[in-house]
mmCIF file of C-alpha atoms in Angstrom:
data_model
loop_
_atom_site.group_PDB
_atom_site.id
_atom_site.type_symbol
_atom_site.label_atom_id
_atom_site.label_comp_id
_atom_site.label_asym_id
_atom_site.label_seq_id
_atom_site.Cartn_x
_atom_site.Cartn_y
_atom_site.Cartn_z
ATOM 1 C CA UNK A 296 -23.758 -11.253 -37.121
ATOM 2 C CA UNK A 297 -22.008 -13.654 -39.408
ATOM 3 C CA UNK A 298 -20.644 -17.039 -38.427
ATOM 4 C CA UNK A 299 -17.314 -15.552 -37.357
ATOM 5 C CA UNK A 300 -17.523 -12.954 -34.616
ATOM 6 C CA UNK A 301 -15.115 -10.314 -33.393
ATOM 7 C CA UNK A 302 -14.993 -10.592 -29.615
ATOM 8 C CA UNK A 303 -13.064 -8.494 -27.111
ATOM 9 C CA UNK A 304 -12.016 -10.005 -23.776
ATOM 10 C CA UNK A 305 -11.355 -7.550 -20.945
ATOM 11 C CA UNK A 306 -9.118 -9.333 -18.458
ATOM 12 C CA UNK A 307 -7.495 -12.399 -20.065
ATOM 13 C CA UNK A 308 -7.008 -14.211 -16.740
ATOM 14 C CA UNK A 309 -8.316 -17.600 -15.634
ATOM 15 C CA UNK A 310 -11.813 -17.190 -17.065
ATOM 16 C CA UNK A 311 -11.171 -14.550 -19.732
ATOM 17 C CA UNK A 312 -8.032 -16.244 -21.037
ATOM 18 C CA UNK A 313 -9.779 -19.606 -21.315
ATOM 19 C CA UNK A 314 -12.743 -18.114 -23.199
ATOM 20 C CA UNK A 315 -10.455 -16.064 -25.445
ATOM 21 C CA UNK A 316 -8.407 -19.126 -26.372
ATOM 22 C CA UNK A 317 -11.453 -21.321 -27.010
ATOM 23 C CA UNK A 318 -13.124 -18.689 -29.206
ATOM 24 C CA UNK A 319 -9.912 -18.122 -31.169
ATOM 25 C CA UNK A 320 -9.464 -21.855 -31.696
ATOM 26 C CA UNK A 321 -13.028 -21.997 -33.036
ATOM 27 C CA UNK A 322 -12.145 -19.452 -35.725
ATOM 28 C CA UNK A 323 -13.320 -16.164 -34.216
ATOM 29 C CA UNK A 324 -11.317 -12.954 -34.080
ATOM 30 C CA UNK A 325 -10.388 -12.245 -30.458
ATOM 31 C CA UNK A 326 -8.951 -8.992 -29.090
ATOM 32 C CA UNK A 327 -7.666 -9.242 -25.511
ATOM 33 C CA UNK A 328 -7.632 -5.990 -23.523
ATOM 34 C CA UNK A 329 -5.058 -5.655 -20.747
ATOM 35 C CA UNK A 330 -2.042 -3.709 -19.569
ATOM 36 C CA UNK A 331 0.750 -3.154 -22.088
ATOM 37 C CA UNK A 332 3.093 -5.805 -20.674
ATOM 38 C CA UNK A 333 0.470 -8.566 -20.783
ATOM 39 C CA UNK A 334 -0.711 -7.393 -24.212
ATOM 40 C CA UNK A 335 2.843 -7.670 -25.535
ATOM 41 C CA UNK A 336 3.158 -11.219 -24.193
ATOM 42 C CA UNK A 337 -0.176 -12.258 -25.717
ATOM 43 C CA UNK A 338 0.693 -10.765 -29.113
ATOM 44 C CA UNK A 339 3.967 -12.663 -29.136
ATOM 45 C CA UNK A 340 3.101 -15.996 -27.532
ATOM 46 C CA UNK A 341 -0.676 -16.277 -27.785
ATOM 47 C CA UNK A 342 -2.607 -17.995 -25.005
ATOM 48 C CA UNK A 343 -1.524 -21.458 -23.894
ATOM 49 C CA UNK A 344 -4.213 -23.606 -22.321
ATOM 50 C CA UNK A 345 -3.656 -26.754 -20.290
ATOM 51 C CA UNK A 346 -6.937 -28.594 -19.879
ATOM 52 C CA UNK A 347 -7.941 -32.190 -19.350
ATOM 53 C CA UNK A 348 -11.359 -31.281 -20.725
ATOM 54 C CA UNK A 349 -10.518 -29.115 -23.747
ATOM 55 C CA UNK A 350 -7.008 -30.414 -24.400
ATOM 56 C CA UNK A 351 -3.652 -28.622 -24.372
ATOM 57 C CA UNK A 352 -3.349 -25.990 -27.110
ATOM 58 C CA UNK A 353 -2.052 -22.546 -27.992
ATOM 59 C CA UNK A 354 -4.344 -19.948 -29.581
ATOM 60 C CA UNK A 355 -3.317 -16.786 -31.393
ATOM 61 C CA UNK A 356 -5.062 -13.608 -30.244
ATOM 62 C CA UNK A 357 -4.794 -9.897 -30.882
ATOM 63 C CA UNK A 358 -4.088 -7.722 -27.854
ATOM 64 C CA UNK A 359 -4.411 -4.044 -27.029
ATOM 65 C CA UNK A 360 -4.693 -1.749 -24.024
ATOM 66 C CA UNK A 361 -7.996 -0.202 -25.168
ATOM 67 C CA UNK A 362 -10.920 -1.150 -27.386
ATOM 68 C CA UNK A 363 -10.509 0.886 -30.572
ATOM 69 C CA UNK A 364 -13.147 -0.610 -32.891
ATOM 70 C CA UNK A 365 -16.649 -2.085 -32.734
ATOM 71 C CA UNK A 366 -17.012 -5.734 -31.671
ATOM 72 C CA UNK A 367 -20.006 -8.042 -31.511
ATOM 73 C CA UNK A 368 -19.340 -8.716 -27.827
ATOM 74 C CA UNK A 369 -16.951 -7.696 -25.064
ATOM 75 C CA UNK A 370 -16.536 -10.315 -22.339
ATOM 76 C CA UNK A 371 -15.660 -8.707 -18.987
ATOM 77 C CA UNK A 372 -13.641 -11.144 -16.878
ATOM 78 C CA UNK A 373 -11.797 -8.965 -14.385
ATOM 79 C CA UNK A 374 -12.212 -9.051 -10.623
ATOM 80 C CA UNK A 375 -14.633 -6.597 -9.021
ATOM 81 C CA UNK A 376 -11.712 -4.964 -7.269
ATOM 82 C CA UNK A 377 -10.244 -3.995 -10.666
ATOM 83 C CA UNK A 378 -13.504 -3.258 -12.492
ATOM 84 C CA UNK A 379 -13.557 0.540 -12.466
ATOM 85 C CA UNK A 380 -9.994 0.851 -13.721
ATOM 86 C CA UNK A 381 -10.505 -1.890 -16.310
ATOM 87 C CA UNK A 382 -13.638 -0.322 -17.789
ATOM 88 C CA UNK A 383 -11.534 2.655 -18.864
ATOM 89 C CA UNK A 384 -10.185 0.259 -21.519
ATOM 90 C CA UNK A 385 -13.691 -0.046 -23.021
ATOM 91 C CA UNK A 386 -15.036 3.426 -23.915
ATOM 92 C CA UNK A 387 -18.790 3.315 -24.490
ATOM 93 C CA UNK A 388 -18.517 4.947 -27.951
ATOM 94 C CA UNK A 389 -16.046 2.261 -29.075
ATOM 95 C CA UNK A 390 -18.290 -0.563 -27.861
ATOM 96 C CA UNK A 391 -21.203 1.044 -29.744
ATOM 97 C CA UNK A 392 -23.776 -1.692 -30.485
ATOM 98 C CA UNK A 393 -21.702 -4.553 -29.061
ATOM 99 C CA UNK A 394 -22.891 -6.689 -26.165
ATOM 100 C CA UNK A 395 -21.150 -6.164 -22.825
ATOM 101 C CA UNK A 396 -21.034 -9.561 -21.099
ATOM 102 C CA UNK A 397 -19.807 -9.356 -17.483
ATOM 103 C CA UNK A 398 -18.604 -12.624 -15.892
ATOM 104 C CA UNK A 399 -18.488 -11.054 -12.444
ATOM 105 C CA UNK A 400 -19.255 -12.364 -8.992
ATOM 106 C CA UNK A 401 -22.044 -10.692 -7.055
ATOM 107 C CA UNK A 402 -25.394 -9.189 -8.020
ATOM 108 C CA UNK A 403 -24.941 -5.407 -8.043
ATOM 109 C CA UNK A 404 -22.785 -4.899 -11.143
ATOM 110 C CA UNK A 405 -25.471 -5.051 -13.886
ATOM 111 C CA UNK A 406 -27.104 -1.826 -12.681
ATOM 112 C CA UNK A 407 -23.741 -0.031 -12.576
ATOM 113 C CA UNK A 408 -22.838 -1.231 -16.075
ATOM 114 C CA UNK A 409 -26.233 -0.238 -17.486
ATOM 115 C CA UNK A 410 -25.649 3.282 -16.194
ATOM 116 C CA UNK A 411 -22.396 3.422 -18.144
ATOM 117 C CA UNK A 412 -23.222 1.523 -21.366
ATOM 118 C CA UNK A 413 -26.364 0.906 -23.407
ATOM 119 C CA UNK A 414 -28.778 -0.826 -20.992
ATOM 120 C CA UNK A 415 -30.160 -3.016 -23.788
ATOM 121 C CA UNK A 416 -26.682 -4.334 -24.575
ATOM 122 C CA UNK A 417 -25.600 -5.422 -21.056
ATOM 123 C CA UNK A 418 -25.860 -9.222 -20.856
ATOM 124 C CA UNK A 419 -24.737 -10.559 -17.457
ATOM 125 C CA UNK A 420 -23.339 -14.094 -17.479
ATOM 126 C CA UNK A 421 -22.536 -16.705 -14.866
ATOM 127 C CA UNK A 422 -19.794 -19.282 -15.464
ATOM 128 C CA UNK A 423 -19.164 -22.497 -13.549
ATOM 129 C CA UNK A 424 -15.516 -23.411 -14.041
ATOM 130 C CA UNK A 425 -12.222 -23.772 -12.206
ATOM 131 C CA UNK A 426 -9.605 -22.015 -14.304
ATOM 132 C CA UNK A 427 -6.446 -20.216 -13.207
ATOM 133 C CA UNK A 428 -3.941 -17.932 -14.885
ATOM 134 C CA UNK A 429 -0.565 -19.274 -13.756
ATOM 135 C CA UNK A 430 1.422 -16.722 -15.820
ATOM 136 C CA UNK A 431 0.521 -14.094 -18.423
ATOM 137 C CA UNK A 432 -1.039 -16.005 -21.314
ATOM 138 C CA UNK A 433 -0.858 -19.394 -19.533
ATOM 139 C CA UNK A 434 -4.155 -20.873 -18.345
ATOM 140 C CA UNK A 435 -4.765 -24.052 -16.353
ATOM 141 C CA UNK A 436 -8.345 -25.307 -16.611
ATOM 142 C CA UNK A 437 -8.835 -27.800 -13.796
ATOM 143 C CA UNK A 438 -12.544 -28.640 -13.768
ATOM 144 C CA UNK A 439 -14.040 -31.341 -16.005
ATOM 145 C CA UNK A 440 -16.657 -28.812 -17.129
ATOM 146 C CA UNK A 441 -17.259 -25.211 -18.169
ATOM 147 C CA UNK A 442 -20.870 -24.079 -18.171
ATOM 148 C CA UNK A 443 -22.319 -20.626 -18.802
ATOM 149 C CA UNK A 444 -25.715 -19.101 -18.078
ATOM 150 C CA UNK A 445 -26.261 -16.030 -20.272
ATOM 151 C CA UNK A 446 -28.929 -13.479 -19.361
ATOM 152 C CA UNK A 447 -29.951 -9.956 -20.266
ATOM 153 C CA UNK A 448 -33.359 -8.649 -19.305
ATOM 154 C CA UNK A 449 -33.349 -5.922 -21.956
ATOM 155 C CA UNK A 450 -31.137 -7.506 -24.633
ATOM 156 C CA UNK A 451 -32.782 -8.704 -27.887
ATOM 157 C CA UNK A 452 -33.149 -12.483 -27.619
ATOM 158 C CA UNK A 453 -31.581 -13.083 -31.023
ATOM 159 C CA UNK A 454 -28.361 -11.434 -29.840
ATOM 160 C CA UNK A 455 -28.237 -13.661 -26.761
ATOM 161 C CA UNK A 456 -29.013 -16.802 -28.785
ATOM 162 C CA UNK A 457 -26.268 -16.057 -31.313
ATOM 163 C CA UNK A 458 -23.644 -15.527 -28.621
ATOM 164 C CA UNK A 459 -24.794 -18.632 -26.714
ATOM 165 C CA UNK A 460 -24.483 -20.755 -29.879
ATOM 166 C CA UNK A 461 -21.024 -19.313 -30.538
ATOM 167 C CA UNK A 462 -19.794 -20.061 -27.014
ATOM 168 C CA UNK A 463 -21.274 -23.573 -26.992
ATOM 169 C CA UNK A 464 -19.658 -24.405 -30.322
ATOM 170 C CA UNK A 465 -16.307 -23.165 -28.950
ATOM 171 C CA UNK A 466 -16.540 -25.354 -25.827
ATOM 172 C CA UNK A 467 -18.475 -24.075 -22.787
ATOM 173 C CA UNK A 468 -22.074 -25.339 -22.708
ATOM 174 C CA UNK A 469 -24.089 -22.105 -22.707
ATOM 175 C CA UNK A 470 -27.780 -21.604 -21.949
ATOM 176 C CA UNK A 471 -29.821 -18.415 -22.240
ATOM 177 C CA UNK A 472 -31.783 -17.839 -19.033
ATOM 178 C CA UNK A 473 -34.926 -15.696 -19.050
ATOM 179 C CA UNK A 474 -34.678 -14.668 -15.390
ATOM 180 C CA UNK A 475 -31.540 -12.582 -14.863
ATOM 181 C CA UNK A 476 -32.159 -12.125 -11.130
ATOM 182 C CA UNK A 477 -32.576 -15.857 -10.553
ATOM 183 C CA UNK A 478 -29.396 -16.671 -12.505
ATOM 184 C CA UNK A 479 -27.256 -14.176 -10.586
ATOM 185 C CA UNK A 480 -28.640 -15.157 -7.183
ATOM 186 C CA UNK A 481 -28.267 -18.865 -7.930
ATOM 187 C CA UNK A 482 -24.529 -18.236 -8.361
ATOM 188 C CA UNK A 483 -24.374 -15.936 -5.327
ATOM 189 C CA UNK A 484 -26.192 -18.462 -3.096
ATOM 190 C CA UNK A 485 -23.659 -21.135 -3.983
ATOM 191 C CA UNK A 486 -20.523 -18.990 -4.125
ATOM 192 C CA UNK A 487 -20.845 -16.770 -1.056
ATOM 193 C CA UNK A 488 -20.859 -19.339 1.786
ATOM 194 C CA UNK A 489 -17.974 -21.294 0.283
ATOM 195 C CA UNK A 490 -15.890 -18.195 -0.551
ATOM 196 C CA UNK A 491 -16.400 -16.616 2.863
ATOM 197 C CA UNK A 492 -15.614 -19.705 4.951
ATOM 198 C CA UNK A 493 -12.712 -21.120 2.916
ATOM 199 C CA UNK A 494 -11.146 -17.662 3.142
ATOM 200 C CA UNK A 495 -11.924 -17.160 6.829
ATOM 201 C CA UNK A 496 -10.295 -20.439 7.845
ATOM 202 C CA UNK A 497 -7.731 -20.764 5.049
ATOM 203 C CA UNK A 498 -8.721 -24.357 4.360
ATOM 204 C CA UNK A 499 -10.249 -26.159 1.341
ATOM 205 C CA UNK A 500 -13.934 -26.960 1.021
ATOM 206 C CA UNK A 501 -13.548 -30.483 2.427
ATOM 207 C CA UNK A 502 -12.343 -29.111 5.774
ATOM 208 C CA UNK A 503 -15.061 -26.436 5.866
ATOM 209 C CA UNK A 504 -17.858 -28.948 5.338
ATOM 210 C CA UNK A 505 -16.569 -31.289 8.059
ATOM 211 C CA UNK A 506 -14.856 -29.151 10.720
ATOM 212 C CA UNK A 507 -17.131 -26.100 10.310
ATOM 213 C CA UNK A 508 -20.370 -27.782 9.253
ATOM 214 C CA UNK A 509 -22.682 -25.889 11.615
ATOM 215 C CA UNK A 510 -21.356 -22.513 10.533
ATOM 216 C CA UNK A 511 -21.529 -23.514 6.862
ATOM 217 C CA UNK A 512 -25.132 -24.651 7.282
ATOM 218 C CA UNK A 513 -26.121 -21.416 9.027
ATOM 219 C CA UNK A 514 -24.444 -19.333 6.310
ATOM 220 C CA UNK A 515 -26.154 -21.313 3.553
ATOM 221 C CA UNK A 516 -29.542 -20.850 5.237
ATOM 222 C CA UNK A 517 -29.060 -17.092 5.650
ATOM 223 C CA UNK A 518 -27.907 -16.702 2.048
ATOM 224 C CA UNK A 519 -30.878 -18.723 0.770
ATOM 225 C CA UNK A 520 -33.307 -16.538 2.707
ATOM 226 C CA UNK A 521 -31.734 -13.365 1.287
ATOM 227 C CA UNK A 522 -31.827 -14.843 -2.235
ATOM 228 C CA UNK A 523 -35.517 -15.716 -1.926
ATOM 229 C CA UNK A 524 -36.325 -12.196 -0.711
ATOM 230 C CA UNK A 525 -34.548 -10.777 -3.765
ATOM 231 C CA UNK A 526 -36.429 -13.009 -6.212
ATOM 232 C CA UNK A 527 -33.809 -15.709 -6.568
ATOM 233 C CA UNK A 528 -33.786 -19.410 -5.704
ATOM 234 C CA UNK A 529 -33.163 -20.567 -2.158
ATOM 235 C CA UNK A 530 -32.806 -24.243 -1.311
ATOM 236 C CA UNK A 531 -30.264 -24.748 1.503
ATOM 237 C CA UNK A 532 -30.380 -28.557 1.296
ATOM 238 C CA UNK A 533 -29.581 -28.470 -2.420
ATOM 239 C CA UNK A 534 -26.635 -26.116 -1.875
ATOM 240 C CA UNK A 535 -25.178 -28.301 0.886
ATOM 241 C CA UNK A 536 -25.615 -31.396 -1.293
ATOM 242 C CA UNK A 537 -23.662 -29.677 -4.081
ATOM 243 C CA UNK A 538 -20.850 -28.813 -1.672
ATOM 244 C CA UNK A 539 -20.754 -32.423 -0.465
ATOM 245 C CA UNK A 540 -20.396 -33.646 -4.058
ATOM 246 C CA UNK A 541 -17.366 -31.447 -4.821
ATOM 247 C CA UNK A 542 -13.772 -32.671 -4.413
ATOM 248 C CA UNK A 543 -12.576 -31.951 -0.849
ATOM 249 C CA UNK A 544 -9.504 -30.149 -2.212
ATOM 250 C CA UNK A 545 -11.594 -27.425 -3.918
ATOM 251 C CA UNK A 546 -10.707 -23.860 -2.950
ATOM 252 C CA UNK A 547 -12.438 -20.585 -3.756
ATOM 253 C CA UNK A 548 -10.969 -17.767 -5.821
ATOM 254 C CA UNK A 549 -11.348 -15.432 -2.828
ATOM 255 C CA UNK A 550 -9.238 -17.829 -0.782
ATOM 256 C CA UNK A 551 -6.583 -17.876 -3.528
ATOM 257 C CA UNK A 552 -6.575 -14.071 -3.569
ATOM 258 C CA UNK A 553 -6.124 -13.982 0.221
ATOM 259 C CA UNK A 554 -3.225 -16.438 0.057
ATOM 260 C CA UNK A 555 -1.542 -14.390 -2.664
ATOM 261 C CA UNK A 556 -2.050 -11.099 -0.820
ATOM 262 C CA UNK A 557 -4.372 -9.737 -3.521
ATOM 263 C CA UNK A 558 -7.409 -7.528 -2.781
ATOM 264 C CA UNK A 559 -10.511 -9.545 -1.905
ATOM 265 C CA UNK A 560 -13.888 -9.356 -3.653
ATOM 266 C CA UNK A 561 -15.382 -9.127 -0.174
ATOM 267 C CA UNK A 562 -17.594 -6.131 -0.880
ATOM 268 C CA UNK A 563 -19.028 -7.609 -4.099
ATOM 269 C CA UNK A 564 -19.882 -10.874 -2.331
ATOM 270 C CA UNK A 565 -20.222 -10.407 1.438
ATOM 271 C CA UNK A 566 -20.999 -6.695 1.325
ATOM 272 C CA UNK A 567 -23.679 -7.131 -1.346
ATOM 273 C CA UNK A 568 -25.216 -9.955 0.669
ATOM 274 C CA UNK A 569 -25.480 -7.787 3.791
ATOM 275 C CA UNK A 570 -26.866 -4.815 1.846
ATOM 276 C CA UNK A 571 -29.568 -7.048 0.340
ATOM 277 C CA UNK A 572 -30.361 -8.514 3.779
ATOM 278 C CA UNK A 573 -30.758 -5.047 5.237
ATOM 279 C CA UNK A 574 -32.996 -3.884 2.373
ATOM 280 C CA UNK A 575 -35.355 -6.810 2.906
ATOM 281 C CA UNK A 576 -35.155 -7.035 6.693
ATOM 282 C CA UNK A 577 -33.573 -10.509 6.686
ATOM 283 C CA UNK A 578 -31.469 -11.291 9.779
ATOM 284 C CA UNK A 579 -27.974 -12.432 8.811
ATOM 285 C CA UNK A 580 -25.877 -12.549 11.998
ATOM 286 C CA UNK A 581 -23.530 -15.346 10.860
ATOM 287 C CA UNK A 582 -22.850 -13.624 7.533
ATOM 288 C CA UNK A 583 -22.256 -10.302 9.289
ATOM 289 C CA UNK A 584 -19.813 -11.954 11.704
ATOM 290 C CA UNK A 585 -17.750 -13.642 8.988
ATOM 291 C CA UNK A 586 -17.716 -10.566 6.740
ATOM 292 C CA UNK A 587 -16.766 -8.375 9.680
ATOM 293 C CA UNK A 588 -13.868 -10.620 10.591
ATOM 294 C CA UNK A 589 -12.612 -10.789 6.994
ATOM 295 C CA UNK A 590 -13.002 -7.038 6.463
ATOM 296 C CA UNK A 591 -10.642 -6.430 9.379
ATOM 297 C CA UNK A 592 -7.913 -8.331 7.513
ATOM 298 C CA UNK A 593 -5.533 -7.106 4.811
ATOM 299 C CA UNK A 594 -6.813 -6.466 1.284
ATOM 300 C CA UNK A 595 -10.494 -6.136 2.222
ATOM 301 C CA UNK A 596 -12.857 -3.222 2.006
ATOM 302 C CA UNK A 597 -16.588 -3.030 2.643
ATOM 303 C CA UNK A 598 -18.655 -0.044 1.595
ATOM 304 C CA UNK A 599 -21.581 1.139 3.684
ATOM 305 C CA UNK A 600 -24.458 -1.231 4.233
ATOM 306 C CA UNK A 601 -27.070 1.414 3.386
#
């Protein structure tokens, strides 16, 4: 890899659009992969970012409906609910030796991606950021940070280090983590309770942690126990302290999807949590109750718990 990389971004939404714009601004060649209408907009107008942290800027990007040439990395930033259809835009032969870097919620996707692409080129990542696509090619980055944990149990370390350096230089502070399981479960342990309860009650985090504190605490404790059983971290007190430190107005992306009538990532988050609990014999009655209630609503599907 030289200093300038060619990077594809599958799903130029809140996360993908922000990363695409930052990488382009840093001098890398970026190819956004999306539907034809969005691709046309991006080719014409570029990606406009509004960010108190990174500044307001417009970045030029290339755009296509499918990956047609090798790239050093393809960042996957679609929702789980759109993953299967989106992956058709990235044929395995076209990706060739490139890294596939999924920024997806949940813990089950790496195995599915390794079955489809080269297992030693799948590098799961976790991003901490609040970033929203308000229109095609228009991104609002609201958090005063953007941090990435990059993993990849089978990926050559030099490939991970190069990509981490590239991302850090472009903006998001990126660390390579040796323990992929721990990195994914650390995100899941934090994300799941907040996503499930903000969506269940349709209120921001501040209301959940005051009006529904007992339920939040129980959910955090169940999730931590499941995480520990799976080889991840599990410190309920630390998770609750992090929630208490966040702005009370914070909402989850699942809650935003529910409000907009979009499909929910309920299976990737709540469903995966219950499947892991069942595998390890961990009781999770509060989680099961919340997931069951949400799955009865519009836009939600849960596959079998087996």
